[in-house]
Coordinates of C-alpha atoms in Angstrom, one line a residue:
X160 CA 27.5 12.8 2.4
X161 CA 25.4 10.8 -0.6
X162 CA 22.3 13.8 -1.3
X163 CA 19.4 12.3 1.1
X164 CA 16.0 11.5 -1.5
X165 CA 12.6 10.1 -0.5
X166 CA 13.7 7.2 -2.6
X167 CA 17.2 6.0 -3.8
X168 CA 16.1 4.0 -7.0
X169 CA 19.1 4.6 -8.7
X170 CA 21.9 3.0 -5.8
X171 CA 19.3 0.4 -5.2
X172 CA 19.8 -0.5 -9.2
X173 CA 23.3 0.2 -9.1
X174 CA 23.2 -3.5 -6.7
X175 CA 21.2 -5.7 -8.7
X176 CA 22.2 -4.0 -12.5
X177 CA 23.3 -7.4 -13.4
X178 CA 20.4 -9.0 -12.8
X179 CA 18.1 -6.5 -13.9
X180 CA 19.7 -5.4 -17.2
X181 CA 20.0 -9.2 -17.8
X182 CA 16.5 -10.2 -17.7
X183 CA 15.3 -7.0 -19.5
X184 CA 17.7 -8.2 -22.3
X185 CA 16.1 -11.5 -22.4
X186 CA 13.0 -10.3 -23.2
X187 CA 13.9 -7.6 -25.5
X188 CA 15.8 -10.6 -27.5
X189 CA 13.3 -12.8 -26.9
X190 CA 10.3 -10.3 -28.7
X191 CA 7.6 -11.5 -25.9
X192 CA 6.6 -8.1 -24.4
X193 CA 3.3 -8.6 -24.0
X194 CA 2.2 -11.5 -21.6
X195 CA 6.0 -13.1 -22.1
X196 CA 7.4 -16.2 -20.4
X197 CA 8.7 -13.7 -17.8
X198 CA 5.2 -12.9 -16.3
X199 CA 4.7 -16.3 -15.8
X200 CA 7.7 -16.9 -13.7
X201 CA 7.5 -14.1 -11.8
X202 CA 3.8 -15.5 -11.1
X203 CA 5.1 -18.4 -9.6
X204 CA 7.7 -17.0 -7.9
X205 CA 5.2 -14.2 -5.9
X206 CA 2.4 -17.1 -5.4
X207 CA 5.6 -19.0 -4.0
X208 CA 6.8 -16.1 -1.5
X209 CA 3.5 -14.3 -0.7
X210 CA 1.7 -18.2 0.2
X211 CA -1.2 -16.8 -2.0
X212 CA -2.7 -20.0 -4.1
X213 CA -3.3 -17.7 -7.1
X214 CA -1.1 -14.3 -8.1
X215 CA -2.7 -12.4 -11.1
X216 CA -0.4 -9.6 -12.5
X217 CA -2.4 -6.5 -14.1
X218 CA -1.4 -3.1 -14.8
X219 CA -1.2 -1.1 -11.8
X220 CA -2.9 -1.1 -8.2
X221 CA -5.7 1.2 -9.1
X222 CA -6.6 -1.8 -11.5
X223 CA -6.1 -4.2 -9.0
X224 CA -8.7 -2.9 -7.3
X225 CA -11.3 -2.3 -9.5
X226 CA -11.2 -5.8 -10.8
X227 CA -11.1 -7.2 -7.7
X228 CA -14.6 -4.9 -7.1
X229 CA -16.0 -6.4 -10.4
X230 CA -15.5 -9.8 -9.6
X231 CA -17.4 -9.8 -6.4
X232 CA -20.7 -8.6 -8.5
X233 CA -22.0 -6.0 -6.6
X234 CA -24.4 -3.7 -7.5
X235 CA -24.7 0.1 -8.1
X236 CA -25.8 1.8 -4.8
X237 CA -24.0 -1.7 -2.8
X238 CA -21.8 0.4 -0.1
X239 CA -18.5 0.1 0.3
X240 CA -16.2 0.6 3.7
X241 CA -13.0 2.1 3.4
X242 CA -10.7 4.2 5.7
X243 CA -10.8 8.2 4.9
X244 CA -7.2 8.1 5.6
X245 CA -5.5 6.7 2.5
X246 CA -5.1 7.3 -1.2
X247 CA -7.4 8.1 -3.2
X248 CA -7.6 5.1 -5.4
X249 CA -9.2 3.2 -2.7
X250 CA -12.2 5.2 -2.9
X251 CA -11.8 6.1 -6.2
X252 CA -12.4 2.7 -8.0
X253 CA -15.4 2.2 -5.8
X254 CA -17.6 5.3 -7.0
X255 CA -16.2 4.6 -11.1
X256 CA -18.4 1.2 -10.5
X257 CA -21.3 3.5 -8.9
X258 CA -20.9 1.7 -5.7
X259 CA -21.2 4.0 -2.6
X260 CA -18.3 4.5 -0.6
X261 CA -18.7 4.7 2.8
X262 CA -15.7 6.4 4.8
X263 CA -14.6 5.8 8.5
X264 CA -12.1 7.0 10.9
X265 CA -8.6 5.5 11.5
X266 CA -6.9 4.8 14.8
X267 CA -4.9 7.2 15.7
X268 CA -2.1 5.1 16.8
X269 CA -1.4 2.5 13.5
X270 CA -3.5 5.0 10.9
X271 CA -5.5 2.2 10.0
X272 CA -9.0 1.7 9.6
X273 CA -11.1 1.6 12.9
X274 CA -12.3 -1.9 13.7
X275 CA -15.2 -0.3 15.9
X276 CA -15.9 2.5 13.5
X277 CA -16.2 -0.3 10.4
X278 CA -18.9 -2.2 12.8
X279 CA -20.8 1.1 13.5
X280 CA -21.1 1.7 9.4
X281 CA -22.9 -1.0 8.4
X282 CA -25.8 -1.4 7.0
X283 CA -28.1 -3.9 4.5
X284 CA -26.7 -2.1 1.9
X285 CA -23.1 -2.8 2.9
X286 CA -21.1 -5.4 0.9
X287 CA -18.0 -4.9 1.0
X288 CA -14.8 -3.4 3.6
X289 CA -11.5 -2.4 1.9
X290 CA -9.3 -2.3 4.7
X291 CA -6.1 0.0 3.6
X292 CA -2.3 -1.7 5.6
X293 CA -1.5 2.2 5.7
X294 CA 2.2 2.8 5.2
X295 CA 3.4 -1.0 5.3
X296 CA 1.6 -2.2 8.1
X297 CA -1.7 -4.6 8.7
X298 CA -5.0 -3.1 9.5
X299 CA -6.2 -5.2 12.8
X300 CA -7.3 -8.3 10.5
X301 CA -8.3 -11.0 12.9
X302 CA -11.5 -8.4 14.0
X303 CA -11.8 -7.3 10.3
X304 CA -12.3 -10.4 9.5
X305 CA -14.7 -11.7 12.0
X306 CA -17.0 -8.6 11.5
X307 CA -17.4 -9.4 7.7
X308 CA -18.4 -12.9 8.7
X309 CA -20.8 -11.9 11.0
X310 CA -22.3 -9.9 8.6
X311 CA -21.4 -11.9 5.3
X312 CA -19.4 -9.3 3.8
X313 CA -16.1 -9.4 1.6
X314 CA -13.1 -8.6 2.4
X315 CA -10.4 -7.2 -0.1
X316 CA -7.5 -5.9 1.1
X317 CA -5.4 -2.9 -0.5
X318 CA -2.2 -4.5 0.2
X319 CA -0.4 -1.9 -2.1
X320 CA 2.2 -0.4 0.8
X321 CA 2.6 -3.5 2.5
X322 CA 3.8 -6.2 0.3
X323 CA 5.9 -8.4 2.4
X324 CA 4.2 -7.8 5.6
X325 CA 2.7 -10.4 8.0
X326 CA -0.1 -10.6 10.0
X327 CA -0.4 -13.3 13.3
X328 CA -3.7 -14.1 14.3
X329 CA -4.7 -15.0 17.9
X330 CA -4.1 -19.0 16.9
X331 CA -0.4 -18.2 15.7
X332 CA -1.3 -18.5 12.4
X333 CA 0.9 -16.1 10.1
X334 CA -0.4 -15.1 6.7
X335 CA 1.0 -12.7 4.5
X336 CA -0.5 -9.0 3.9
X337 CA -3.1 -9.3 1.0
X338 CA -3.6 -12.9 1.5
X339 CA -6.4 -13.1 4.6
X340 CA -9.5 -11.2 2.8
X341 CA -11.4 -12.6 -0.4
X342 CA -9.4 -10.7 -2.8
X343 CA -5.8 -8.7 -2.0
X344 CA -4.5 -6.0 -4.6
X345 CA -1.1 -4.3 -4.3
X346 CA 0.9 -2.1 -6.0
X347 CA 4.2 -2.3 -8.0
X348 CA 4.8 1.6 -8.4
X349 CA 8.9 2.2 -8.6
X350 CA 8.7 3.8 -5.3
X351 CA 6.9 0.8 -3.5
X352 CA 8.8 -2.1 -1.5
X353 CA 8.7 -4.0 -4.6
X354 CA 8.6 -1.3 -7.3
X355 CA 9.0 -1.6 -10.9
X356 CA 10.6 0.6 -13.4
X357 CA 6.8 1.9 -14.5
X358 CA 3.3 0.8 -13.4
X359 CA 2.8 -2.4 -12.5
X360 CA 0.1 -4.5 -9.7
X361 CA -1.0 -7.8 -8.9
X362 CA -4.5 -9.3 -7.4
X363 CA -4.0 -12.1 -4.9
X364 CA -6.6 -14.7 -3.7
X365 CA -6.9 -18.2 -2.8
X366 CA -10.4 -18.6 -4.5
X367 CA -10.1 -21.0 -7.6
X368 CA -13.3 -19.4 -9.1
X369 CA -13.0 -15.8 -8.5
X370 CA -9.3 -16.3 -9.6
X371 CA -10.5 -17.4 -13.1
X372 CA -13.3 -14.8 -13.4
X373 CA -10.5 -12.0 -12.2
X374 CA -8.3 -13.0 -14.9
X375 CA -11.2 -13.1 -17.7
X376 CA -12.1 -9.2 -16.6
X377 CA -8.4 -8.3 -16.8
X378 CA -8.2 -9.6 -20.4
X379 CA -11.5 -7.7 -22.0
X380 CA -13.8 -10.4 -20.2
X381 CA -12.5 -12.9 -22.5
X382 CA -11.6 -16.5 -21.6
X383 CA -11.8 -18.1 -25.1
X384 CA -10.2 -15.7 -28.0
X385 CA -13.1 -13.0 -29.2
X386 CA -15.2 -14.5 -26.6
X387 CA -16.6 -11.8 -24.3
X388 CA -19.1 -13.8 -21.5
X389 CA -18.5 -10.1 -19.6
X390 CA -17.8 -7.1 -19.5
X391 CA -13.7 -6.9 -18.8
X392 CA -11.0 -4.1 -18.4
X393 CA -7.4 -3.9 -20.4
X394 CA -5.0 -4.4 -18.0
X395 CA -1.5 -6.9 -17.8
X396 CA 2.0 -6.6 -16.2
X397 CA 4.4 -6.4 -19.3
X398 CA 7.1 -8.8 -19.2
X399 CA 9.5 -6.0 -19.1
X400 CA 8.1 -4.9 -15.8
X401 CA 7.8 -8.4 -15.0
X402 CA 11.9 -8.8 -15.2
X403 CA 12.8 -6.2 -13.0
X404 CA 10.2 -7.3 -10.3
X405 CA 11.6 -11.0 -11.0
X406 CA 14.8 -9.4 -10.3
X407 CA 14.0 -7.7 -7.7
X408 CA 11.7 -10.1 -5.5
X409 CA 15.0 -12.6 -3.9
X410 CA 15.9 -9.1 -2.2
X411 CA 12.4 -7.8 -0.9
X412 CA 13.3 -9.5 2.4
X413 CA 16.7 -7.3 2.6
X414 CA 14.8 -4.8 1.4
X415 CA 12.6 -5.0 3.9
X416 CA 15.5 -5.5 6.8
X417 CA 17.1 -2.0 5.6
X418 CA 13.7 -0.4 5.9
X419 CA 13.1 -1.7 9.4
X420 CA 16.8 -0.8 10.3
X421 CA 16.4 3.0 9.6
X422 CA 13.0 2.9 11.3
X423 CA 14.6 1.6 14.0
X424 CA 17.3 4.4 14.0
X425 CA 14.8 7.4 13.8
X426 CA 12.7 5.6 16.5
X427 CA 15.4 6.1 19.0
X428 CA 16.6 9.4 17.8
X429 CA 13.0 10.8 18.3
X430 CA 12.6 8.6 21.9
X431 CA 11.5 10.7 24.4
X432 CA 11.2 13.9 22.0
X433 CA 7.9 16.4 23.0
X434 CA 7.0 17.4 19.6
X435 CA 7.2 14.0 17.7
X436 CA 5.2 10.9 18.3
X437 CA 6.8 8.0 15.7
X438 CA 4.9 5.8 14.1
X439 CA 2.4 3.2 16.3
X440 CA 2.8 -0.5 15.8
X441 CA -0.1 -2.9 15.1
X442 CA 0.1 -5.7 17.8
X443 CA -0.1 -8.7 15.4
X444 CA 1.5 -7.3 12.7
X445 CA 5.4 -6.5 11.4
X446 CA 5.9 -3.5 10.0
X447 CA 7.8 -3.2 6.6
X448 CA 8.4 1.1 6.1
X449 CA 6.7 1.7 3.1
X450 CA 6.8 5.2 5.0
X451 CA 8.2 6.1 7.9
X452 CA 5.2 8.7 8.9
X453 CA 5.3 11.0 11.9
X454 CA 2.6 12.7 14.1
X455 CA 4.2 16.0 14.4
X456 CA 2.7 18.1 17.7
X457 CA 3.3 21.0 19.4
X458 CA 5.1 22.9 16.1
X459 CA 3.9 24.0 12.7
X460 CA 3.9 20.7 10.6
X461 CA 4.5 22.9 7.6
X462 CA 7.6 25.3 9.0
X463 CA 9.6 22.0 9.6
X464 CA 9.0 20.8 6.0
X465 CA 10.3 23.9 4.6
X466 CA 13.5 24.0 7.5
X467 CA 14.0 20.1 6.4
X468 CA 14.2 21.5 2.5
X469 CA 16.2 24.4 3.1
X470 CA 18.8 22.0 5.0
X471 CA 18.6 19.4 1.4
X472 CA 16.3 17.1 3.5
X473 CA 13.0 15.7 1.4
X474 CA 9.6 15.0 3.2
X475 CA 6.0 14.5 1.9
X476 CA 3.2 14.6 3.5
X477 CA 0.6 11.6 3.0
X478 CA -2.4 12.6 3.0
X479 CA -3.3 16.6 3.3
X480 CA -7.0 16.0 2.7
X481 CA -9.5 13.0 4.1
X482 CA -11.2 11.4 1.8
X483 CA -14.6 12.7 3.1
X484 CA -13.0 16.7 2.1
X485 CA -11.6 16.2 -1.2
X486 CA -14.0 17.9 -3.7
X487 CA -15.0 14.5 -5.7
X488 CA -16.1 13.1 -3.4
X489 CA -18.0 15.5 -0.6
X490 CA -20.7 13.2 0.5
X491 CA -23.9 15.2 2.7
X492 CA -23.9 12.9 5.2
X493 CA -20.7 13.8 6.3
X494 CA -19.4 16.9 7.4
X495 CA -15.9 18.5 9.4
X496 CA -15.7 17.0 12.5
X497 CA -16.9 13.4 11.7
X498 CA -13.4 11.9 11.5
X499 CA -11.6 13.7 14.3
X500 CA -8.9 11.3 13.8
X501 CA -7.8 11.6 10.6
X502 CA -8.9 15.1 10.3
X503 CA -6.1 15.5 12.9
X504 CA -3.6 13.5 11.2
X505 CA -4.2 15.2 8.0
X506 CA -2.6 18.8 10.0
X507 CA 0.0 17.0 11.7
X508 CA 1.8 13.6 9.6
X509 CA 5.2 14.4 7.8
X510 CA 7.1 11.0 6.0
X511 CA 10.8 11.4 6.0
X512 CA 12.9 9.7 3.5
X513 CA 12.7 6.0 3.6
X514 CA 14.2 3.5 1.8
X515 CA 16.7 0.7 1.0
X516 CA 20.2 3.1 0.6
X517 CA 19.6 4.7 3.8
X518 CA 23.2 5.3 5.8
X519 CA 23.6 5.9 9.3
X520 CA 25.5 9.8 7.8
X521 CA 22.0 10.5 6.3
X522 CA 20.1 9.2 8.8
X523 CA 21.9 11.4 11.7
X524 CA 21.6 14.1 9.6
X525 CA 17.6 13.6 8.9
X526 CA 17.1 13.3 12.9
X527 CA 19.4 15.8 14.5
X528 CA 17.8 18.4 11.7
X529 CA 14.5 17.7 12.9
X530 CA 14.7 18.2 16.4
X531 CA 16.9 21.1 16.2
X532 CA 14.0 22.4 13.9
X533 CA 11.5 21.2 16.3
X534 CA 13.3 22.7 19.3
X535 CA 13.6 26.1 17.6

């Protein structure tokens, strides 16, 4: 048996090498590293699969996010609503701009930000929500949406584990994941869906003018050469990273197949299982695996990592620590207790290895070594 990692980059490479190694060649030859013929293509070619009217490629999510927060021209002390289950960089970019991020609860189901708990949080100083599609998944968009119209608030979505994803509203209308808000950022970090081979991210919205004033703050708030009309940020996909992705998008639907396949696998092998509940489905949306994420119950959550490691079986846990508990970012109007939900998840989720190179060897292995752990 193949050793089992969180991520196979290196067999996934080892089926496109020809591709990849090609376009990286054309642009070393071609000496246009920095904002190269190759970004432009690959542009085009996400605007053209994700249905988004304008693609902007920047340096990394994190980025992504923080322009997308500048464009909207908000104001220090604006509020900002964001799930306490999720990365840090969704809350992170929001207090750099000295907005106020405002945490809620998730549902304990999906992991995704509470619809009900978003409409109990706001307030006149609320401008913003930053629904997170946790783990590849869409937050529950069509009631997202319809809150932040009620109360004439944007929407931008962190997109950056779901690229790929769609979302059906109640009408039948299917839109993309980070397509449906104002503003949608995502992530092309090696490990995602659509990974890179270093840090890479993209902004997506069908806006004409916030598309042109996203693209100025990405480039020092320039539009005209040495012509600042704002204050911008430094931050481009390189037309290195801009190859491989290029390479790499005609496959993010197989991509996205395998991922659902091994889901589907551990699914069944954890059916009916006491001490595992596997990962909830949003109604309206498909699910692409950026992890596989279970709610572990009934046994210690940390025993079975270490039984999983001894046995040469990776796991991670995302995240140990809500947002409202991580020392940044304590907040006095919250306190333990406040988010049951994810405080909860935070003691009990464990991701096992997910990705494109997974075989049915592996995946037997994974499952029958967990719930012999678990049963132990």
């Amino acid at each position: 048996m193949r050793q089992i990692q969180m991520v196979d980059l290196q067999a996934q490479y080892q089926r496109i090498k020809r591709d990849i190694d090609a376009g990286i060649q054309e642009v070393i030859e071609s000496a246009a590293f920095v904002k190269g013929p190759k970004v432009a293509e690959f542009q085009t070619h996400l605007e053209q699969y994700t249905g988004a009217k304008h693609v902007i490629p920047v340096g990394n999510g994190t980025d992504a996010l923080q322009i997308a927060l500048m464009a909207l021209g908000m104001k220090p002390g604006d509020e900002v609503i964001t799930p306490t289950f999720t990365f840090i960089a969704t809350a992170e970019v929001v207090a750099l701009l000295g907005l106020k991020p405002v945490v809620v609860d998730v549902n304990w189901e999906t992991m995704n930000m509470d619809t009900e708990a978003v409409r109990r949080a706001i307030t006149p100083k609320t401008k913003a929500i930053v629904p997170v599609h946790l783990f590849g998944q869409c937050a529950e968009m069509d009631k997202l949406l319809a809150l932040a119209k009620e109360h004439h608030l944007y929407v931008i979505e962190d997109a950056c584990q779901a690229i790929g994803a769609t979302y059906t509203f109640p009408d039948g209308i299917t839109k993309q994941a980070g397509t449906m808000g104002d503003i949608g950022c995502t992530s092309f970090f090696p490990s995602k869906n659509l990974g890179c081979y270093g840090d890479g991210g993209a902004i997506f919205t069908n806006d004409d003018e916030l598309a042109a004033l996203m693209r100025a703050i990405a480039n020092h708030g320039m539009v005209i050469r040495y012509h600042h009309d704002r204050v911008g940020v430094n931050s481009r996909l390189d037309s290195i990273q801009a190859a491989v992705l290029d390479a790499k998008l005609p496959h993010l639907n197989e991509y996205i197949a395998a991922r659902q396949k091994a889901a589907t696998y551990y699914d069944r092998a954890f059916a009916g299982c006491e001490y595992i509940l596997i990962p909830g489905r949003q109604n309206h949306s498909s699910h692409v695996f950026h992890q596989y994420t279970l709610r572990v119950t009934g046994v210690n959550r940390d025993a079975l990592r270490e039984g999983l490691a001894a046995r040469g079986i990776p796991s991670m846990v995302y995240y140990p620590i809500p947002l409202h508990q991580q020392p940044a970012y304590i907040d006095p109007r919250y306190k333990k207790g406040d988010f049951p939900v994810a405080e909860k998840l935070a003691g009990c989720v464990l991701s096992l290895p997910m990705h494109t190179e997974l075989d049915n060897e592996q995946l037997a292995y994974i499952t029958s070594s967990v719930l012999e752990l678990c049963r132990k």
